[in-house]
Every structure is written in structure tokens, then in C-alpha cells.
mmCIF file of C-alpha atoms in Angstrom:
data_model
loop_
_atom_site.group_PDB
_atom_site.id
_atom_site.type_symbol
_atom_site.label_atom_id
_atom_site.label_comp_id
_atom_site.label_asym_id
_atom_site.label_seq_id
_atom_site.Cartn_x
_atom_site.Cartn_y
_atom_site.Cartn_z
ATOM 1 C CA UNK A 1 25.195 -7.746 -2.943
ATOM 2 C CA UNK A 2 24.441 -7.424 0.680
ATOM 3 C CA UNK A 3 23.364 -10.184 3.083
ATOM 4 C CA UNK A 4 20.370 -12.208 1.832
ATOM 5 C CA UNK A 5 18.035 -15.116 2.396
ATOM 6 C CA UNK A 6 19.279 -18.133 0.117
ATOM 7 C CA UNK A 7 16.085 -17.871 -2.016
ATOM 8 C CA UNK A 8 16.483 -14.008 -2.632
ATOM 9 C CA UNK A 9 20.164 -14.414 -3.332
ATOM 10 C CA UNK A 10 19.396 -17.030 -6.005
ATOM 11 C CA UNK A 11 17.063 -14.566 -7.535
ATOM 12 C CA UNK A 12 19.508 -11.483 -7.398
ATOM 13 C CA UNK A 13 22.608 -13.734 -8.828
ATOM 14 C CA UNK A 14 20.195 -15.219 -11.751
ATOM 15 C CA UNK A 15 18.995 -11.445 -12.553
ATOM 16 C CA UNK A 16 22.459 -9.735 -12.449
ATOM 17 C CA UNK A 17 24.226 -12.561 -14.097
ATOM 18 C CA UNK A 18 24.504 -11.247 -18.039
ATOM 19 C CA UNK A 19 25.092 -7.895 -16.346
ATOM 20 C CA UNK A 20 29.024 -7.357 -17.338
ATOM 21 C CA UNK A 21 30.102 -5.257 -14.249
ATOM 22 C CA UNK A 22 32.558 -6.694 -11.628
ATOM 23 C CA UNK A 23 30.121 -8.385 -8.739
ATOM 24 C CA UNK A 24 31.135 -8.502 -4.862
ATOM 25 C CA UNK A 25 28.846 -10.440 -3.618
ATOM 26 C CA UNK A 26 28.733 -11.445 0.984
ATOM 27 C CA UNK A 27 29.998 -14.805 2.102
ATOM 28 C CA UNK A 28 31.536 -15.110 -1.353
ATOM 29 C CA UNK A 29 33.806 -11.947 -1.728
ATOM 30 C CA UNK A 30 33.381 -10.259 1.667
ATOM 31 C CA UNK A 31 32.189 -11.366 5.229
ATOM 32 C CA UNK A 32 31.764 -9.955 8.533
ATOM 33 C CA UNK A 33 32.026 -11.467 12.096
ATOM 34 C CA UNK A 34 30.367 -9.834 15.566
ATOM 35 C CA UNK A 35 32.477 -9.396 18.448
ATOM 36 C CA UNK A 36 32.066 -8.139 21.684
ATOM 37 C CA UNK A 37 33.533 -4.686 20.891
ATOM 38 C CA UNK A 38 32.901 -4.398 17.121
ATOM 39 C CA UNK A 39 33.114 -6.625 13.585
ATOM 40 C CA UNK A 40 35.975 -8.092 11.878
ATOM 41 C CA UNK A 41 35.716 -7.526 8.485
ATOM 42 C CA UNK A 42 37.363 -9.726 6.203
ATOM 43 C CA UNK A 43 38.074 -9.131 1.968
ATOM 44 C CA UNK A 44 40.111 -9.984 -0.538
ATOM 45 C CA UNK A 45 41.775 -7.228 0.471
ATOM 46 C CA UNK A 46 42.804 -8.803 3.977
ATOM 47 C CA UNK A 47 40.828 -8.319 7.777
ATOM 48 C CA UNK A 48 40.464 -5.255 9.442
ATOM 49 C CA UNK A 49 39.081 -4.893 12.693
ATOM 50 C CA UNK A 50 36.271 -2.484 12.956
ATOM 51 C CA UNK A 51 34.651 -0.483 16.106
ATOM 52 C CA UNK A 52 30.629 -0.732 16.023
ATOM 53 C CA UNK A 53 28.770 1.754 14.079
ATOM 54 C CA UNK A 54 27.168 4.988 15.076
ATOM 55 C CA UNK A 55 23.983 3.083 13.854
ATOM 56 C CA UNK A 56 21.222 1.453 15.691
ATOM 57 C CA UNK A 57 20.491 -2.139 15.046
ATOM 58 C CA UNK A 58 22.498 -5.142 14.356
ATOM 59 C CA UNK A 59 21.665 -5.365 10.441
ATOM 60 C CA UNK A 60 22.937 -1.982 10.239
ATOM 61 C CA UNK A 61 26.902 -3.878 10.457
ATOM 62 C CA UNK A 62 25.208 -5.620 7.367
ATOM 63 C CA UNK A 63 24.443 -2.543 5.242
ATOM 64 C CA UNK A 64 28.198 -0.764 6.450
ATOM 65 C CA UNK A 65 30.051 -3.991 5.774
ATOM 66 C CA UNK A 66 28.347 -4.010 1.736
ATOM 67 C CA UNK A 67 29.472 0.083 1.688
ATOM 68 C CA UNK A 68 33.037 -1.376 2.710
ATOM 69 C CA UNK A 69 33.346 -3.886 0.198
ATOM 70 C CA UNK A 70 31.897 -1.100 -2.269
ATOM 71 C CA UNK A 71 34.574 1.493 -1.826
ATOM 72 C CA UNK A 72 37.612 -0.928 -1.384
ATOM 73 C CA UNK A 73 36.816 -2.191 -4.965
ATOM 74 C CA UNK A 74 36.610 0.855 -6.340
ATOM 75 C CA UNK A 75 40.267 1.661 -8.054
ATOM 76 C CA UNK A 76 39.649 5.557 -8.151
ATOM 77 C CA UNK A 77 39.559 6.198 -4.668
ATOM 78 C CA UNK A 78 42.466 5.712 -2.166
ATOM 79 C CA UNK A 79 40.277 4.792 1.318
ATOM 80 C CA UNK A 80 42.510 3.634 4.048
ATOM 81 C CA UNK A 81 41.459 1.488 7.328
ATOM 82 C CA UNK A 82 41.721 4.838 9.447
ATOM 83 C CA UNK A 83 38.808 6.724 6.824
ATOM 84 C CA UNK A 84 36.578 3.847 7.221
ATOM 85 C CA UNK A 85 37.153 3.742 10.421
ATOM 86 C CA UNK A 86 36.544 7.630 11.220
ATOM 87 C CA UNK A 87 33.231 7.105 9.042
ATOM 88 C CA UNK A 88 31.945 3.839 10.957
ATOM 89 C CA UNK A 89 31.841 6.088 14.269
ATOM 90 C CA UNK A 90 30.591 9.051 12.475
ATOM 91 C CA UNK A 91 28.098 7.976 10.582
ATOM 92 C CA UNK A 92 24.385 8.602 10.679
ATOM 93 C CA UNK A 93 21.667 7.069 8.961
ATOM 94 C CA UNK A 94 18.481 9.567 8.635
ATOM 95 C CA UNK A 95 15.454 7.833 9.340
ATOM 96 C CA UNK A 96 16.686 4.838 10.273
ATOM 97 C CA UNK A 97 16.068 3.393 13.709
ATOM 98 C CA UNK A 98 16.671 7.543 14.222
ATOM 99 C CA UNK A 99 16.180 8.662 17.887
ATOM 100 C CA UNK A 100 14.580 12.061 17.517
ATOM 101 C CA UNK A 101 16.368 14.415 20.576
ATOM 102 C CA UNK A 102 15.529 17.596 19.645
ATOM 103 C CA UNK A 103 12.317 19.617 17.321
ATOM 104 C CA UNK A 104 8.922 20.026 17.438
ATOM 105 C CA UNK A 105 7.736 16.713 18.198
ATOM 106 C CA UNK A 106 9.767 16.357 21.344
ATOM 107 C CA UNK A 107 7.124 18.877 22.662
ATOM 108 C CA UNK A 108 5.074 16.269 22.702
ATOM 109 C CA UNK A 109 7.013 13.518 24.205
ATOM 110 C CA UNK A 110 7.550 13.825 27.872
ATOM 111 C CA UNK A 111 11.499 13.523 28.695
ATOM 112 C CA UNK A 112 11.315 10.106 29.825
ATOM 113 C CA UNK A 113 10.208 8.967 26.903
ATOM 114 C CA UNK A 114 11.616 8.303 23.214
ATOM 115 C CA UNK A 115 10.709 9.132 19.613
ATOM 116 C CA UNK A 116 12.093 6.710 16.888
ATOM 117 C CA UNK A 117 11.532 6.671 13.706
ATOM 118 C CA UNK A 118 12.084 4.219 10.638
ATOM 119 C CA UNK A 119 11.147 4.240 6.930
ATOM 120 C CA UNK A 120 10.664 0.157 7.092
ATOM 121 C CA UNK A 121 8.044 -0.939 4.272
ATOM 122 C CA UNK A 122 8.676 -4.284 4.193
ATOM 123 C CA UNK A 123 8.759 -7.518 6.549
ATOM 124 C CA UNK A 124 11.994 -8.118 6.631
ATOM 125 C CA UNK A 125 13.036 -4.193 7.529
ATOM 126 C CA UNK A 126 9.996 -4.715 10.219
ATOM 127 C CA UNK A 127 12.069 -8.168 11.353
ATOM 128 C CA UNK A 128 15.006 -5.724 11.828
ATOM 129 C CA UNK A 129 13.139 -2.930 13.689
ATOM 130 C CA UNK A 130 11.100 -5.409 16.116
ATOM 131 C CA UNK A 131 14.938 -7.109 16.509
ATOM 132 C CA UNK A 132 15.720 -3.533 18.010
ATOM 133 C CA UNK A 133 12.758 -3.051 19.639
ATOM 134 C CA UNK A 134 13.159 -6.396 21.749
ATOM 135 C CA UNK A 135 16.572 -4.866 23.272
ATOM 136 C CA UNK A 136 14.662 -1.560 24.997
ATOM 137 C CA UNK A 137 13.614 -1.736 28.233
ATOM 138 C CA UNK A 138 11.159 -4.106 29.444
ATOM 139 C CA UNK A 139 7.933 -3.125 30.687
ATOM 140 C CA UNK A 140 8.030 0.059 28.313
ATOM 141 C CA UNK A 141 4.758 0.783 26.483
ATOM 142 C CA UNK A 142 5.492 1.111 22.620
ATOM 143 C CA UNK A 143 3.214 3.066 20.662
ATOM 144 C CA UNK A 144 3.596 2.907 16.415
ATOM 145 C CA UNK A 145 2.561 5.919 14.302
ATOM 146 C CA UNK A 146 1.772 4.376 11.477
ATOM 147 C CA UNK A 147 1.484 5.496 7.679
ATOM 148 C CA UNK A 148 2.019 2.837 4.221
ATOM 149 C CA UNK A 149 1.919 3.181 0.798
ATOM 150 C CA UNK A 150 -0.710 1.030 -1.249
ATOM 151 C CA UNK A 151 1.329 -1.291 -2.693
ATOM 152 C CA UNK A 152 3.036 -2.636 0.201
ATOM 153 C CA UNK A 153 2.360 -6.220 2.076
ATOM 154 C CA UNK A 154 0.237 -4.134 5.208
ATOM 155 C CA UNK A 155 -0.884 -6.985 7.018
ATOM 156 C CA UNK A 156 2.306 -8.901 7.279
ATOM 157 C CA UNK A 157 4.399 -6.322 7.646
ATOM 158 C CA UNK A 158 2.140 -5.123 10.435
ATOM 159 C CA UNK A 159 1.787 -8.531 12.022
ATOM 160 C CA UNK A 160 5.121 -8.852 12.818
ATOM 161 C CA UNK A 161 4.729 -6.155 15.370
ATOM 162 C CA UNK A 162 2.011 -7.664 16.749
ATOM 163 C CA UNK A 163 3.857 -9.441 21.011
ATOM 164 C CA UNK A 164 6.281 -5.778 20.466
ATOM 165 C CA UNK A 165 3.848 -2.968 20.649
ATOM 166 C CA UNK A 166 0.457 -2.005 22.400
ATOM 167 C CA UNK A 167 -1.596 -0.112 20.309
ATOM 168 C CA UNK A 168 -1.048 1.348 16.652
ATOM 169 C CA UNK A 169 -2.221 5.161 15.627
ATOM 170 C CA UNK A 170 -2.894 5.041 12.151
ATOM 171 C CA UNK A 171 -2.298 7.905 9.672
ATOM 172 C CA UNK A 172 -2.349 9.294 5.890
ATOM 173 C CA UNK A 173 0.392 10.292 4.616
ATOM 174 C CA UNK A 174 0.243 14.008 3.198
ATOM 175 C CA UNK A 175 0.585 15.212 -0.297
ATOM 176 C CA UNK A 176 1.004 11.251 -1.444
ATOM 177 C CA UNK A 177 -1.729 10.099 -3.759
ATOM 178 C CA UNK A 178 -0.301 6.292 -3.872
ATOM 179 C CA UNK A 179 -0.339 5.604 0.376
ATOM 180 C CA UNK A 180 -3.127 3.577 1.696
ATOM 181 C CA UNK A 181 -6.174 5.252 3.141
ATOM 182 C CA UNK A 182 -6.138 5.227 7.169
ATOM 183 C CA UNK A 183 -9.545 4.126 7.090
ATOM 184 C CA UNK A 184 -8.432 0.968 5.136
ATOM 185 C CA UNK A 185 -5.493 0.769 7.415
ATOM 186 C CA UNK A 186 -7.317 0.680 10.490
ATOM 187 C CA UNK A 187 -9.428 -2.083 10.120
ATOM 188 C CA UNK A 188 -5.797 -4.786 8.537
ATOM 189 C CA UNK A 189 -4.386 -3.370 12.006
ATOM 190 C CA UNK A 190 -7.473 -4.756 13.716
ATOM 191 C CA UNK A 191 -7.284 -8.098 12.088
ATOM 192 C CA UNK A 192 -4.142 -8.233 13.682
ATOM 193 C CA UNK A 193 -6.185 -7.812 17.014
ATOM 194 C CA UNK A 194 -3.509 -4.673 17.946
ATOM 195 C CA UNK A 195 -5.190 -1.706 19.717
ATOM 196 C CA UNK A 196 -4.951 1.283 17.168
ATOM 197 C CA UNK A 197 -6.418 4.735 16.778
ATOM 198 C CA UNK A 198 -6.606 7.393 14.336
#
């Protein structure tokens, strides 16, 4: 179990806890510490000192240090520091906080400027991205191409965005019969008082 809010965590422990498999669960079984040049990560197992990962954003350390305490509990496989090691620097993470540097879309971008994408659906993956977002350079412009399914918390989640960005286009999402109308979209955005288009 990766890192969670207290009130979340209670919620995953109570669900999982007739569930007979072994448990690893962060602060408890595993932790992780920032430093200036990477994380220490620290197990049952012992510490091992870990470069950054080839990852954008901070709670990405989060999500590698749960895969870590995953594959050193699992008996069948002999991983060493040096594999985890060569995997933290390799590592990419498709769609998210992805910098797009090559394709079609670039054609679109002038070279000065960046395309980033992320799958985020929820508030606290928007937390996350608007973290990321605060550490670009000031005084850019920040434009969100927006698309959501139906069932998802669209105001909130949108909200959070709303001292990081300057306008919002708002989009369907092809071929998906459960994603929210733009036309519905549009006007939550605008109760947000963001700019947006379609």
C-alpha cells in the first residue's frame, strides 16, 4: 500500500484486512526520505540509497518506492540494488507528467514551448500535477486540453487548477460513450471563473 492520507489508509487497511496475502504497507514496512541528490529507501530488507527517477514529479518517488517494496518481497525473483537502480534512471512512465518531444502535435507547438500530458482523473492526481506545474517557469502561460469521463468529481478536480493555468480548451473524448459531454464541461469550467474554449 502506497503513501496515503490517514483517512484513506484506514479505509484500505479495514478493506484488505480478511484478505490472507502478505501486506507491505509505507511508514509501517517501507519508507522513503528526499535528499538533495536522490531518496534513501529504507526496508526490512536494510537502506539503499537511490538516484532520482527518470520521472517527473515528486509523488512519482512515492509510486517507485511501493514498486521497490513490491519486488524485494517477492521470493521468486533475485533483484539486486544495481537492477533497481539501472531501472530508477531508466524508467518511463507513459502519460504521466509525459513531455511530448517529438510527433504530430509538436507541429503545432512552436519550439519554445512544451506539450505535457497526464491521465489525472482525480483531485489528488490534479494536487500532484499543479505541484509540478508550480516548479515551471514563471510568467509562462499554461493552457489545459481538457477531456473527463462522467463519473468523475469535474468541478473539484478542475478547481484545483484554477491560480495555475489561464484558460481551459475543452474536448470530447472520441469513441468513449461514458466521458462527459464538452458542452456540459464547459459551463463546470466556467463556474470555476477559468477562461476556456472549445
Amino acid at each position: 500500500v502506497a503513501k496515503q492520507k490517514n483517512d484513506i489508509l484506514k479505509k484500505i487497511i479495514n478493506t484488505i484486512k480478511n484478505n490472507t496475502s502478505n501486506k507491505f504497507i509505507f511508514s509501517k514496512h517501507y519508507n522513503y526520505k528526499k535528499m538533495s541528490n536522490g531518496f534513501l529507501y529504507k526496508d526490512s530488507f536494510g537502506k539503499i540509497e537511490l538516484p532520482m527517477p527518470n520521472l517527473a514529479g515528486d509523488f512519482q518517488i512515492s509510486n517507485v518506492t511501493t514498486a521497490i517494496a513490491a519486488v524485494r518481497n517477492l521470493n521468486k525473483f533475485n533483484i539486486s540494488e544495481n537492477h533497481i537502480k539501472k531501472a530508477i534512471i531508466n524508467i518511463k512512465s507513459e502519460g504521466r507528467l509525459q513531455i511530448i518531444t517529438k510527433g504530430k502535435l509538436r507541429k503545432y507547438v512552436s519550439k519554445k514551448n512544451q506539450i505535457l500530458i497526464d491521465g489525472a482523473h482525480n483531485p489528488l492526481a490534479a494536487t500532484q500535477v499543479r505541484k509540478y506545474l508550480k516548479t515551471l517557469e514563471k510568467g509562462k502561460k499554461i493552457v489545459m486540453v481538457l477531456g473527463m469521463m462522467f463519473n468523475k468529481e469535474h468541478k473539484k478536480f478542475i478547481k484545483i487548477f484554477k491560480n495555475n493555468i489561464n484558460s481551459v480548451v475543452v474536448l470530447d473524448i472520441p469513441n468513449q460513450v461514458n466521458a462527459i459531454k464538452k458542452e456540459k464541461l464547459i459551463k463546470i469550467v466556467k463556474t470555476v471563473s477559468l477562461k476556456t474554449k472549445k
